[in-house]
């Protein structure tokens, strides 16, 4: 344990270097880092490097959780926006401090792997994005664009039932985040109008409130999503919740 003091000092010096070139206010990034470390979270930063797991990190920030080593590794462009790194730290905070598990398919090779991974990320974002935007109002612009792109891919109303289910799932996924993070933004109004077209706004609002109340309890959160969707998706027997 005597090495920890030395490692701690090295880490602090490295982190100072890592954060200095970020664009925007780095004070919240520093203080969230300090909070995570004080609570025993291990976290390393790799500016200018890509994740060997996902190959992301060159264009936007990304965070990998290494279960075997109990460590987070964050990859991001050297001059990334401060809010993007803060965003990844919040993913780590949700898991490490609040105790949120990750929802995954079991076995990992299950064909639903990708959609379950996306949904897990959306459940994280119901926690992460409101806090990111509250700290960095400029992050709203990023999420406006991101959700606008997403809205463009959502099937229009009145299609065949399978497409209609896809549409409902997509709209509800967005509704986990938007009314909480950016209640008055034009993109939230656009999604609200889509939900209204199919009379899904009430169930969407109820789901969103239940997910906020569930906090880190993803089992409860996904139950609220399944009820709003009206389908057992993702199927109970094909997902696990791991720490
Ligand atoms: Zn994220």
Short mmCIF file of C-alpha atoms and ligand atoms in Angstrom, two decimals:
data_model
loop_
_atom_site.label_atom_id
_atom_site.label_comp_id
_atom_site.label_asym_id
_atom_site.label_seq_id
_atom_site.Cartn_x
_atom_site.Cartn_y
_atom_site.Cartn_z
CA UNK A 1 0.00 0.00 0.00
CA UNK A 2 3.01 2.31 0.42
CA UNK A 3 3.14 2.74 -3.35
CA UNK A 4 -0.27 4.35 -3.43
CA UNK A 5 0.98 7.70 -2.21
CA UNK A 6 3.56 7.86 -4.97
CA UNK A 7 1.09 6.70 -7.64
CA UNK A 8 -1.39 9.25 -6.35
CA UNK A 9 1.06 12.10 -6.81
CA UNK A 10 1.99 10.91 -10.31
CA UNK A 11 -1.67 10.63 -11.25
CA UNK A 12 -2.46 14.13 -10.05
CA UNK A 13 0.40 15.57 -12.11
CA UNK A 14 -0.57 13.63 -15.22
CA UNK A 15 -4.21 14.62 -14.87
CA UNK A 16 -3.28 18.29 -14.66
CA UNK A 17 -1.56 17.87 -18.03
CA UNK A 18 -4.44 15.87 -19.53
CA UNK A 19 -7.14 18.38 -18.68
CA UNK A 20 -5.26 21.59 -19.50
CA UNK A 21 -5.84 21.37 -23.25
CA UNK A 22 -9.55 20.61 -23.06
CA UNK A 23 -11.82 23.26 -24.56
CA UNK A 24 -14.06 24.94 -21.98
CA UNK A 25 -14.08 25.12 -18.21
CA UNK A 26 -11.93 22.32 -16.80
CA UNK A 27 -12.72 23.03 -13.14
CA UNK A 28 -15.76 20.67 -13.04
CA UNK A 29 -13.68 17.92 -14.75
CA UNK A 30 -10.96 18.29 -12.12
CA UNK A 31 -13.37 18.30 -9.23
CA UNK A 32 -15.35 15.30 -10.48
CA UNK A 33 -12.06 13.45 -10.97
CA UNK A 34 -11.08 14.29 -7.38
CA UNK A 35 -14.46 13.16 -6.12
CA UNK A 36 -14.22 9.83 -7.95
CA UNK A 37 -10.69 9.17 -6.71
CA UNK A 38 -11.61 10.15 -3.14
CA UNK A 39 -14.41 7.58 -3.26
CA UNK A 40 -12.00 4.88 -4.36
CA UNK A 41 -12.70 4.83 -8.11
CA UNK A 42 -9.70 4.01 -10.27
CA UNK A 43 -9.68 6.08 -13.45
CA UNK A 44 -7.03 6.71 -16.11
CA UNK A 45 -6.99 9.18 -19.00
CA UNK A 46 -5.60 8.70 -22.50
CA UNK A 47 -5.81 11.97 -24.43
CA UNK A 48 -5.06 11.55 -28.12
CA UNK A 49 -5.43 7.76 -27.98
CA UNK A 50 -8.16 5.43 -29.21
CA UNK A 51 -9.73 2.69 -27.13
CA UNK A 52 -8.30 -0.73 -28.03
CA UNK A 53 -11.76 -2.14 -27.22
CA UNK A 54 -14.06 0.06 -29.29
CA UNK A 55 -11.58 2.02 -31.46
CA UNK A 56 -13.43 5.19 -30.37
CA UNK A 57 -11.72 8.18 -28.81
CA UNK A 58 -10.22 9.84 -31.88
CA UNK A 59 -13.33 11.86 -32.75
CA UNK A 60 -15.21 11.89 -29.46
CA UNK A 61 -14.63 10.87 -25.86
CA UNK A 62 -15.24 7.30 -24.75
CA UNK A 63 -14.94 5.37 -21.49
CA UNK A 64 -14.14 1.67 -21.01
CA UNK A 65 -14.80 -0.15 -17.79
CA UNK A 66 -12.29 -2.95 -17.18
CA UNK A 67 -14.06 -5.31 -14.84
CA UNK A 68 -11.04 -7.58 -14.30
CA UNK A 69 -8.81 -4.68 -13.20
CA UNK A 70 -11.62 -2.59 -11.63
CA UNK A 71 -10.49 0.47 -13.54
CA UNK A 72 -11.99 3.04 -15.91
CA UNK A 73 -9.98 4.17 -18.92
CA UNK A 74 -11.08 7.32 -20.75
CA UNK A 75 -9.98 8.07 -24.32
CA UNK A 76 -10.55 11.44 -25.94
CA UNK A 77 -9.05 13.90 -28.45
CA UNK A 78 -6.37 16.10 -26.83
CA UNK A 79 -8.52 19.18 -27.46
CA UNK A 80 -11.89 17.57 -26.70
CA UNK A 81 -14.63 19.69 -25.20
CA UNK A 82 -14.48 19.65 -21.40
CA UNK A 83 -18.15 18.63 -21.24
CA UNK A 84 -17.45 15.49 -23.26
CA UNK A 85 -14.85 14.29 -20.74
CA UNK A 86 -17.15 15.30 -17.87
CA UNK A 87 -19.86 13.20 -19.57
CA UNK A 88 -17.64 10.11 -19.50
CA UNK A 89 -16.72 10.75 -15.87
CA UNK A 90 -20.45 10.86 -15.07
CA UNK A 91 -20.87 7.38 -16.61
CA UNK A 92 -18.16 6.23 -14.18
CA UNK A 93 -19.83 8.07 -11.30
CA UNK A 94 -23.23 6.45 -11.97
CA UNK A 95 -21.68 3.01 -11.71
CA UNK A 96 -18.97 3.52 -9.10
CA UNK A 97 -20.65 5.96 -6.72
CA UNK A 98 -24.38 5.38 -7.25
CA UNK A 99 -23.92 1.65 -7.80
CA UNK A 100 -25.73 1.35 -11.16
CA UNK A 101 -25.11 -2.04 -12.78
CA UNK A 102 -24.59 -2.54 -16.52
CA UNK A 103 -27.34 -4.33 -18.41
CA UNK A 104 -25.92 -6.85 -20.86
CA UNK A 105 -27.09 -9.85 -22.86
CA UNK A 106 -26.23 -13.31 -21.63
CA UNK A 107 -24.52 -14.94 -23.33
CA UNK A 108 -22.57 -11.93 -24.58
CA UNK A 109 -22.87 -13.18 -28.17
CA UNK A 110 -26.70 -12.95 -28.08
CA UNK A 111 -27.99 -11.25 -31.27
CA UNK A 112 -29.66 -8.60 -29.10
CA UNK A 113 -26.24 -7.51 -27.82
CA UNK A 114 -26.16 -4.23 -29.75
CA UNK A 115 -29.71 -3.09 -28.99
CA UNK A 116 -29.38 -4.03 -25.31
CA UNK A 117 -26.08 -2.13 -25.18
CA UNK A 118 -27.78 0.95 -26.68
CA UNK A 119 -30.63 0.72 -24.21
CA UNK A 120 -28.19 0.39 -21.31
CA UNK A 121 -26.47 3.52 -22.57
CA UNK A 122 -29.82 5.34 -22.76
CA UNK A 123 -30.58 4.36 -19.15
CA UNK A 124 -27.15 5.76 -18.21
CA UNK A 125 -27.93 8.91 -20.18
CA UNK A 126 -31.13 9.46 -18.19
CA UNK A 127 -28.70 10.12 -15.31
CA UNK A 128 -25.65 11.50 -17.15
CA UNK A 129 -27.01 14.01 -19.68
CA UNK A 130 -29.16 16.10 -17.28
CA UNK A 131 -26.10 16.52 -15.03
CA UNK A 132 -23.82 17.26 -17.97
CA UNK A 133 -26.15 19.95 -19.34
CA UNK A 134 -26.73 21.44 -15.87
CA UNK A 135 -22.96 21.87 -15.45
CA UNK A 136 -22.20 22.78 -19.07
CA UNK A 137 -25.15 24.54 -20.77
CA UNK A 138 -23.17 24.46 -24.06
CA UNK A 139 -23.53 20.65 -24.07
CA UNK A 140 -27.22 21.13 -24.99
CA UNK A 141 -26.11 22.14 -28.48
CA UNK A 142 -24.28 18.83 -28.92
CA UNK A 143 -27.31 16.84 -27.74
CA UNK A 144 -29.68 18.90 -29.92
CA UNK A 145 -27.69 17.79 -32.97
CA UNK A 146 -27.33 14.21 -31.81
CA UNK A 147 -31.06 13.77 -31.16
CA UNK A 148 -31.94 15.59 -34.38
CA UNK A 149 -29.92 12.99 -36.28
CA UNK A 150 -31.67 10.23 -34.30
CA UNK A 151 -35.12 11.71 -35.02
CA UNK A 152 -34.31 11.67 -38.74
CA UNK A 153 -33.90 7.87 -38.60
CA UNK A 154 -37.12 7.12 -36.71
CA UNK A 155 -39.90 5.59 -38.83
CA UNK A 156 -42.90 7.87 -39.38
CA UNK A 157 -46.23 7.21 -37.75
CA UNK A 158 -48.81 4.79 -39.14
CA UNK A 159 -46.51 2.12 -40.55
CA UNK A 160 -46.94 -1.65 -40.18
CA UNK A 161 -46.93 -2.95 -36.63
CA UNK A 162 -43.28 -4.02 -36.41
CA UNK A 163 -42.08 -0.65 -37.70
CA UNK A 164 -44.52 1.05 -35.37
CA UNK A 165 -42.95 -0.85 -32.45
CA UNK A 166 -39.50 0.27 -33.57
CA UNK A 167 -40.79 3.84 -33.71
CA UNK A 168 -42.25 3.60 -30.22
CA UNK A 169 -39.04 2.13 -28.82
CA UNK A 170 -36.93 4.87 -30.43
CA UNK A 171 -39.19 7.68 -29.20
CA UNK A 172 -39.28 6.26 -25.67
CA UNK A 173 -35.48 5.88 -25.62
CA UNK A 174 -35.14 9.57 -26.40
CA UNK A 175 -37.82 10.36 -23.83
CA UNK A 176 -35.69 8.80 -21.10
CA UNK A 177 -33.35 11.77 -21.48
CA UNK A 178 -34.83 14.82 -23.24
CA UNK A 179 -37.64 16.00 -20.91
CA UNK A 180 -35.25 15.77 -17.96
CA UNK A 181 -32.09 17.18 -19.53
CA UNK A 182 -33.51 19.85 -21.86
CA UNK A 183 -37.24 20.25 -21.17
CA UNK A 184 -37.68 23.42 -23.24
CA UNK A 185 -35.39 22.81 -26.18
CA UNK A 186 -36.73 22.65 -29.77
CA UNK A 187 -35.61 19.03 -30.17
CA UNK A 188 -37.57 18.03 -27.07
CA UNK A 189 -40.62 19.77 -28.53
CA UNK A 190 -40.10 17.86 -31.79
CA UNK A 191 -39.97 14.51 -29.99
CA UNK A 192 -42.99 15.51 -27.87
CA UNK A 193 -44.96 16.21 -31.07
CA UNK A 194 -44.07 12.73 -32.40
CA UNK A 195 -45.22 11.07 -29.17
CA UNK A 196 -48.47 13.05 -29.30
CA UNK A 197 -49.18 11.79 -32.86
CA UNK A 198 -49.45 8.22 -31.54
CA UNK A 199 -50.97 9.13 -28.13
CA UNK A 200 -47.82 7.93 -26.35
CA UNK A 201 -46.95 11.12 -24.48
CA UNK A 202 -48.64 10.17 -21.20
CA UNK A 203 -46.99 6.77 -21.01
CA UNK A 204 -43.68 8.37 -22.02
CA UNK A 205 -43.93 10.97 -19.26
CA UNK A 206 -44.84 8.31 -16.72
CA UNK A 207 -41.91 6.13 -17.81
CA UNK A 208 -39.48 9.03 -17.65
CA UNK A 209 -40.61 9.92 -14.11
CA UNK A 210 -40.36 6.29 -12.99
CA UNK A 211 -36.85 5.95 -14.42
CA UNK A 212 -35.72 9.12 -12.61
CA UNK A 213 -37.22 7.75 -9.37
CA UNK A 214 -35.47 4.39 -9.93
CA UNK A 215 -32.07 6.10 -9.96
CA UNK A 216 -29.34 3.47 -10.12
CA UNK A 217 -31.81 0.57 -9.91
CA UNK A 218 -31.69 -0.46 -13.57
CA UNK A 219 -33.93 -3.47 -13.00
CA UNK A 220 -36.72 -1.10 -11.95
CA UNK A 221 -35.81 1.34 -14.72
CA UNK A 222 -35.98 -1.26 -17.48
CA UNK A 223 -39.25 -2.55 -16.03
CA UNK A 224 -40.71 0.95 -16.51
CA UNK A 225 -39.42 0.98 -20.11
CA UNK A 226 -40.92 -2.46 -20.87
CA UNK A 227 -44.30 -1.39 -19.48
CA UNK A 228 -44.31 1.81 -21.52
CA UNK A 229 -43.34 -0.11 -24.66
CA UNK A 230 -46.04 -2.70 -23.97
CA UNK A 231 -43.68 -5.52 -24.91
CA UNK A 232 -41.28 -7.68 -22.93
CA UNK A 233 -38.24 -6.07 -24.49
CA UNK A 234 -35.50 -6.69 -23.77
CA UNK A 235 -36.61 -10.22 -22.75
CA UNK A 236 -36.05 -10.89 -19.04
CA UNK A 237 -34.31 -14.21 -19.67
CA UNK A 238 -31.72 -12.75 -22.04
CA UNK A 239 -30.28 -9.89 -19.98
CA UNK A 240 -28.14 -9.77 -16.85
CA UNK A 241 -27.13 -6.88 -14.59
CA UNK A 242 -23.46 -6.85 -13.62
CA UNK A 243 -21.28 -4.61 -11.46
ZN1 LIG B 1 -22.56 8.57 -22.80
#
